[in-house]
Amino acid sequence: MDVLELSEVDPGRRDLVGGKAAGLAALIRLGERVPEGFCVTTRAYRRGEVPRREVLAAYARLGGGPVAVRSSATAEDLPEAGFAGQHDTFLSVEGAQDLLGAVRACWDSLHSDRAGAYREAAGIAHADAHMAVVVQRMVDAEVAGVLFTADPLTGTRGRTVVEAAPGPGTAVVEGTAAADRYVLDGSAPAGHGCLTPDRLDELRRAGERLRGALGAEQDVEWAYDREGALWLLQSRPITTLFPQPPRGAGPGPRLYVEFGHVQGMLRPATPMGMATLKSVLAGMLASFGLTVEIVDIGGRLYGDLTDAMRDPATRRRLVGLMAVDFGPRAQAVVEHMLDDPRFAPLPAARRRGAAALAAAPRAAAGILGALARPGAARARVFDELERLRLRPVADPPAVGELLDLVEEGEHPQERPDPVLWPVVSGLAVCAALPPLLRGIATDEEIRTVLGGMPHNVTLQMDLALWRVARDAEPYRERLLGTPPQELAAAHLAGELPDFGLDAFLDRYGVRSAAEVDVGVPRWSEDPAPVFAALAGYLRVTDPGQAPDQRFGRAAARAEAMLAELSGRARRARPVRGRIAAFFLRRARELGGLREAGKFAGLYALRDRRRRLLLIGARLHGQGLLDRAGDVMFLDPSELRSVAEGGADPRAEVARRRELHARELRRRRVPVALLDDGTDVETLLPSRAADGRALTGTGAAPGRVTGRARVVRDPATASVEPGEVLVAPTTDPGWTPLFLTAGGLVTETGAVMAHGPTVAREYGIPAVICVPDATERIRTGQTVTVDGAAGTVTVHEPEGRVH
């Protein structure tokens, strides 16, 4: 049959009836009041012919009269993609010919430009989308609207939001008229506007019923008829909510701060990558005397800072910690919540990390030694990096022995002192400059000193790739005219001439974007991003814009500013000025080592990844995994269980892969959450913006005007010389794009994080923490980046592309 009564629809047959009909069928089975109706199935759509006789017979059974004709696509009302308003709905349709025409029009709306663009953004293949159509008796509505079982603006669970207006509710759904808005938090509702307290209470209870029965927060369309009966017209998951954090067991809320952006990573981690990162971050925070639980929320790393916020010994230190390494967004959140009475300090025993206290003498010796002899400290760092690169590593043949090595890698025994303390020394002297030079130098002048910084492994990597590009000039036409993926495949197959790329990958092939996730392929496995960057380098024709020249100019400006500030500080405050001059010089000698710490850790990740893939290949050969890479969607304990004969993991791996792919498409990641799901930034006072001047935080000095290039994934992206790179965030895997960029704009980050640090060293202006920059700026617009003012000015109307 091509037509089914809604009461006969199986909610599990989304492929046959589409999302809307499946949702209505679920409501009917729950005993909710739903207008009678029928569904024209996808079988008819695939055949391309409206089943006239069946449709009209079903219409007659409804008694004729006005009906609502609504699209019900198979890719609609999904947990990750609601398709709200993307397909057509027709209300008060009456008569056979108008009904048949409305069914056909709903089919056609599947192929509209807006629906196609939405599918592409949601990662849904056009060929996988088919259209069913729902026909229901019209409700003669006195008042209608929508209900959200969680606040869609703040993400707060346990708070019902209702919007309502007199009439059929189309004005509310389409946003064409002002609606009465009610926020229900469990207290007695105050009636006003078009809804009484009794109706508000009935709506709240209906929402709670649906949320409990359907297992997710719901977006519900409803209507009250002239007799006062409540009808449910639709219920679907709220697709915009970020996953909820774990609820705290103790009194008061919990505060979770996102840690991934410290490493320039907003994409979700694989489960295996998450297990590794949790142990690494816990160790890092312990060195600051902080015990913080690291949790997985939506595949991202969040730290539970609640106990530290309530501890008198640590709460004020948090602001400084956020400012140095977590960035202004996290700092603003923590400062705001420190004033929240729910996070007032509690009397408690001071918890001092024993490991941190034990490390104090070693830390003092390491830092003082680096400050006294910076050249020797740098030599030790680079010797250690080379030792790690060349260290012979054996892989035993047995899966059990490989697993032992993988698990040992979570708790490394080697002390990182040769790299750690020189890196910490560089960070410390750079962080000390603003207070030492307060009243003597501006932030922009201090950042100028930190530009063109020598001894930075990421900068050395990017300049090495620039030299490869110079050697690749004879192959320019092929490298510019072939997609990066094809070039990568040809390189791995040994089909490309050697122009220095092999040597580059031998030294830097351990890198990639999101490289702290062991589940992400390295450049040595997939060099497509390297070929994309090479294409940008080959387009640099102005000698003055050559990256090595730009770096040289930034270094010269830094040295000149260092001399100027040293003299100015001595004249203003002789004793303090001498200290400031010493720190300025040590910042130049040690600050560039910042990237070395992370780079050193990549070798252990390289070995861990290789061993995991070896295990995955063995399990794949035994039929326990569909592919070797599936090993990254298990955690270490699960992997051992599978290897020792545990349950078949393939169904769970497939579910996790689907969830990971969904989260990869998420555009915005909250910097902080309360345990009821509240996005803490929504509680902060909003910053004024006129739609053209976007406000962020200056991270690298200078001012540049250029064409914007919005990039969300650096894998195959190329930035034309002089373009302004606009990105969600950046890590070292992004920095090859900096060599051709004229400026940098990001949505998150910290002034001392990897991306802004490298931007300063290239001498390109950078503004970070610009809210929704990748949405508000479009590729092709002309923008001005002012790294001193922390602003980005859009010179053309938003959305215009040329």
Short mmCIF file of C-alpha atoms in Angstrom, two decimals, residues 342-546:
data_model
loop_
_atom_site.label_atom_id
_atom_site.label_comp_id
_atom_site.label_asym_id
_atom_site.label_seq_id
_atom_site.Cartn_x
_atom_site.Cartn_y
_atom_site.Cartn_z
CA ARG A 342 26.47 28.70 44.58
CA PHE A 343 30.27 28.54 44.24
CA ALA A 344 31.11 30.35 47.46
CA PRO A 345 34.23 29.03 49.23
CA LEU A 346 33.66 26.20 51.66
CA PRO A 347 35.82 25.51 54.71
CA ALA A 348 37.74 22.35 53.94
CA ALA A 349 41.09 20.78 54.47
CA ARG A 350 43.59 22.12 51.99
CA ARG A 351 44.45 19.52 49.40
CA ARG A 352 48.01 19.91 48.24
CA GLY A 353 49.27 17.62 45.54
CA ALA A 354 52.03 15.47 47.03
CA ALA A 355 53.52 15.00 43.58
CA ALA A 356 53.60 18.75 43.03
CA LEU A 357 55.35 19.33 46.38
CA ALA A 358 57.85 16.56 45.69
CA ALA A 359 58.65 18.06 42.30
CA ALA A 360 59.23 21.57 43.68
CA PRO A 361 63.02 21.26 44.29
CA ARG A 362 63.54 19.66 40.89
CA ALA A 363 61.42 22.38 39.28
CA ALA A 364 63.36 25.16 40.97
CA ALA A 365 66.67 23.67 39.88
CA GLY A 366 65.46 23.16 36.31
CA ILE A 367 63.99 26.65 35.93
CA LEU A 368 66.92 28.47 37.54
CA GLY A 369 69.37 26.45 35.46
CA ALA A 370 67.55 27.38 32.23
CA LEU A 371 67.45 31.06 33.20
CA ALA A 372 71.17 31.04 34.03
CA ARG A 373 72.30 29.17 30.91
CA PRO A 374 69.59 29.42 28.25
CA GLY A 375 71.85 28.20 25.44
CA ALA A 376 72.66 24.97 27.28
CA ALA A 377 68.99 24.49 28.15
CA ARG A 378 67.99 24.83 24.51
CA ALA A 379 70.67 22.35 23.47
CA ARG A 380 69.31 19.80 25.95
CA VAL A 381 65.79 20.29 24.59
CA PHE A 382 66.74 19.72 20.96
CA ASP A 383 69.05 16.83 21.84
CA GLU A 384 66.15 15.18 23.64
CA LEU A 385 63.81 15.72 20.68
CA GLU A 386 66.32 14.09 18.37
CA ARG A 387 66.82 11.21 20.79
CA LEU A 388 63.07 10.60 20.88
CA ARG A 389 62.83 10.77 17.10
CA LEU A 390 65.59 8.24 16.51
CA ARG A 391 64.94 5.97 19.50
CA PRO A 392 64.60 2.37 18.27
CA VAL A 393 61.28 0.86 19.25
CA ALA A 394 60.41 -2.82 18.94
CA ASP A 395 56.88 -4.12 18.45
CA PRO A 396 56.37 -7.62 19.86
CA PRO A 397 54.36 -10.04 17.72
CA ALA A 398 51.78 -11.08 20.33
CA VAL A 399 48.62 -9.00 20.81
CA GLY A 400 48.86 -9.34 24.59
CA GLU A 401 52.38 -7.92 24.67
CA LEU A 402 51.36 -5.05 22.38
CA LEU A 403 48.46 -4.31 24.74
CA ASP A 404 50.85 -4.25 27.70
CA LEU A 405 52.98 -1.64 25.94
CA VAL A 406 49.91 0.44 25.02
CA GLU A 407 48.71 0.44 28.61
CA GLU A 408 52.17 1.30 29.93
CA GLY A 409 52.13 4.30 27.59
CA GLU A 410 49.28 5.80 29.60
CA HIS A 411 51.64 6.16 32.56
CA PRO A 412 55.10 6.99 31.17
CA GLN A 413 57.98 6.39 33.55
CA GLU A 414 60.47 8.73 31.89
CA ARG A 415 60.91 12.14 33.50
CA PRO A 416 60.44 14.90 30.95
CA ASP A 417 62.89 17.21 32.75
CA PRO A 418 65.22 17.90 29.77
CA VAL A 419 62.28 19.42 27.91
CA LEU A 420 59.87 20.37 30.69
CA TRP A 421 61.80 22.90 32.74
CA PRO A 422 63.23 24.94 29.86
CA VAL A 423 59.71 25.11 28.41
CA VAL A 424 58.25 26.15 31.76
CA SER A 425 61.02 28.75 32.13
CA GLY A 426 60.10 30.27 28.77
CA LEU A 427 56.42 30.36 29.67
CA ALA A 428 57.19 31.91 33.06
CA VAL A 429 59.33 34.75 31.76
CA CYS A 430 56.81 35.56 29.02
CA ALA A 431 53.96 35.59 31.57
CA ALA A 432 56.02 37.85 33.88
CA LEU A 433 56.49 40.59 31.28
CA PRO A 434 53.05 42.33 31.55
CA PRO A 435 53.21 42.90 35.34
CA LEU A 436 56.91 43.85 35.19
CA LEU A 437 56.27 46.39 32.43
CA ARG A 438 52.94 47.71 33.67
CA GLY A 439 52.87 51.46 33.09
CA ILE A 440 55.98 51.23 30.90
CA ALA A 441 54.90 49.20 27.86
CA THR A 442 51.60 48.46 26.15
CA ASP A 443 50.31 44.94 25.50
CA GLU A 444 50.98 45.47 21.79
CA GLU A 445 54.61 46.39 22.45
CA ILE A 446 55.09 43.30 24.62
CA ARG A 447 53.57 41.10 21.91
CA THR A 448 55.93 42.67 19.39
CA VAL A 449 58.84 41.45 21.52
CA LEU A 450 57.34 37.97 21.42
CA GLY A 451 57.16 38.00 17.62
CA GLY A 452 59.66 36.39 15.27
CA MET A 453 60.70 34.13 18.12
CA PRO A 454 63.62 31.77 17.41
CA HIS A 455 63.96 28.15 18.57
CA ASN A 456 60.31 27.23 17.89
CA VAL A 457 59.94 23.70 16.51
CA THR A 458 56.61 24.50 14.82
CA LEU A 459 58.09 27.54 13.12
CA GLN A 460 61.09 25.47 12.04
CA MET A 461 58.68 22.89 10.61
CA ASP A 462 56.76 25.45 8.59
CA LEU A 463 59.90 27.08 7.22
CA ALA A 464 61.22 23.62 6.31
CA LEU A 465 58.05 23.06 4.30
CA TRP A 466 58.62 26.42 2.61
CA ARG A 467 62.04 25.19 1.51
CA VAL A 468 60.41 22.03 0.17
CA ALA A 469 58.06 24.27 -1.85
CA ARG A 470 61.03 26.10 -3.36
CA ASP A 471 62.57 22.76 -4.38
CA ALA A 472 59.22 21.67 -5.82
CA GLU A 473 59.03 24.57 -8.32
CA PRO A 474 59.89 22.30 -11.31
CA TYR A 475 56.69 20.33 -10.53
CA ARG A 476 54.56 23.41 -9.94
CA GLU A 477 51.93 22.67 -12.59
CA ARG A 478 51.23 19.18 -11.31
CA LEU A 479 51.16 20.22 -7.66
CA LEU A 480 48.75 23.08 -8.34
CA GLY A 481 46.53 21.20 -10.76
CA THR A 482 46.01 17.95 -8.82
CA PRO A 483 43.75 17.56 -5.77
CA PRO A 484 45.71 17.07 -2.52
CA GLN A 485 44.14 13.65 -1.91
CA GLU A 486 45.37 12.39 -5.27
CA LEU A 487 48.86 13.77 -4.66
CA ALA A 488 48.92 12.11 -1.24
CA ALA A 489 47.96 8.73 -2.75
CA ALA A 490 50.62 9.11 -5.44
CA HIS A 491 53.27 9.99 -2.84
CA LEU A 492 52.42 6.98 -0.66
CA ALA A 493 52.58 4.78 -3.77
CA GLY A 494 56.04 6.12 -4.60
CA GLU A 495 54.82 7.73 -7.84
CA LEU A 496 56.04 11.29 -7.19
CA PRO A 497 59.56 12.61 -7.74
CA ASP A 498 61.55 13.37 -4.61
CA PHE A 499 61.71 17.12 -4.02
CA GLY A 500 62.47 16.90 -0.30
CA LEU A 501 59.09 15.83 1.01
CA ASP A 502 60.36 12.45 2.21
CA ALA A 503 62.93 14.10 4.47
CA PHE A 504 60.30 16.57 5.72
CA LEU A 505 57.87 13.77 6.64
CA ASP A 506 60.64 11.77 8.23
CA ARG A 507 61.13 14.60 10.71
CA TYR A 508 57.60 16.05 10.96
CA GLY A 509 55.31 13.23 9.82
CA VAL A 510 54.25 12.69 13.44
CA ARG A 511 52.19 15.88 13.21
CA SER A 512 48.61 16.53 12.09
CA ALA A 513 45.67 18.73 12.97
CA ALA A 514 44.14 17.54 16.28
CA GLU A 515 47.39 15.64 16.77
CA VAL A 516 46.83 15.10 20.50
CA ASP A 517 44.16 12.53 19.59
CA VAL A 518 45.86 9.19 19.00
CA GLY A 519 42.91 8.24 16.79
CA VAL A 520 43.78 10.88 14.15
CA PRO A 521 46.00 9.87 11.18
CA ARG A 522 49.43 11.53 11.10
CA TRP A 523 50.84 13.34 8.07
CA SER A 524 53.10 10.37 7.41
CA GLU A 525 49.92 8.29 6.91
CA ASP A 526 47.93 10.94 5.04
CA PRO A 527 50.01 13.84 3.67
CA ALA A 528 47.05 15.51 1.89
CA PRO A 529 47.16 18.55 4.26
CA VAL A 530 50.87 18.98 3.47
CA PHE A 531 50.16 19.03 -0.27
CA ALA A 532 47.34 21.55 0.30
CA ALA A 533 49.78 23.83 2.15
CA LEU A 534 52.41 23.38 -0.57
CA ALA A 535 49.89 24.61 -3.14
CA GLY A 536 49.49 27.81 -1.16
CA TYR A 537 53.26 28.29 -0.89
CA LEU A 538 53.70 27.84 -4.64
CA ARG A 539 51.32 30.75 -5.20
CA VAL A 540 53.61 33.17 -3.33
CA THR A 541 55.26 35.17 -6.11
CA ASP A 542 56.17 38.38 -4.25
CA PRO A 543 59.67 37.92 -2.75
CA GLY A 544 58.77 40.34 0.02
CA GLN A 545 55.97 38.01 1.12
CA ALA A 546 58.20 34.95 1.33
#
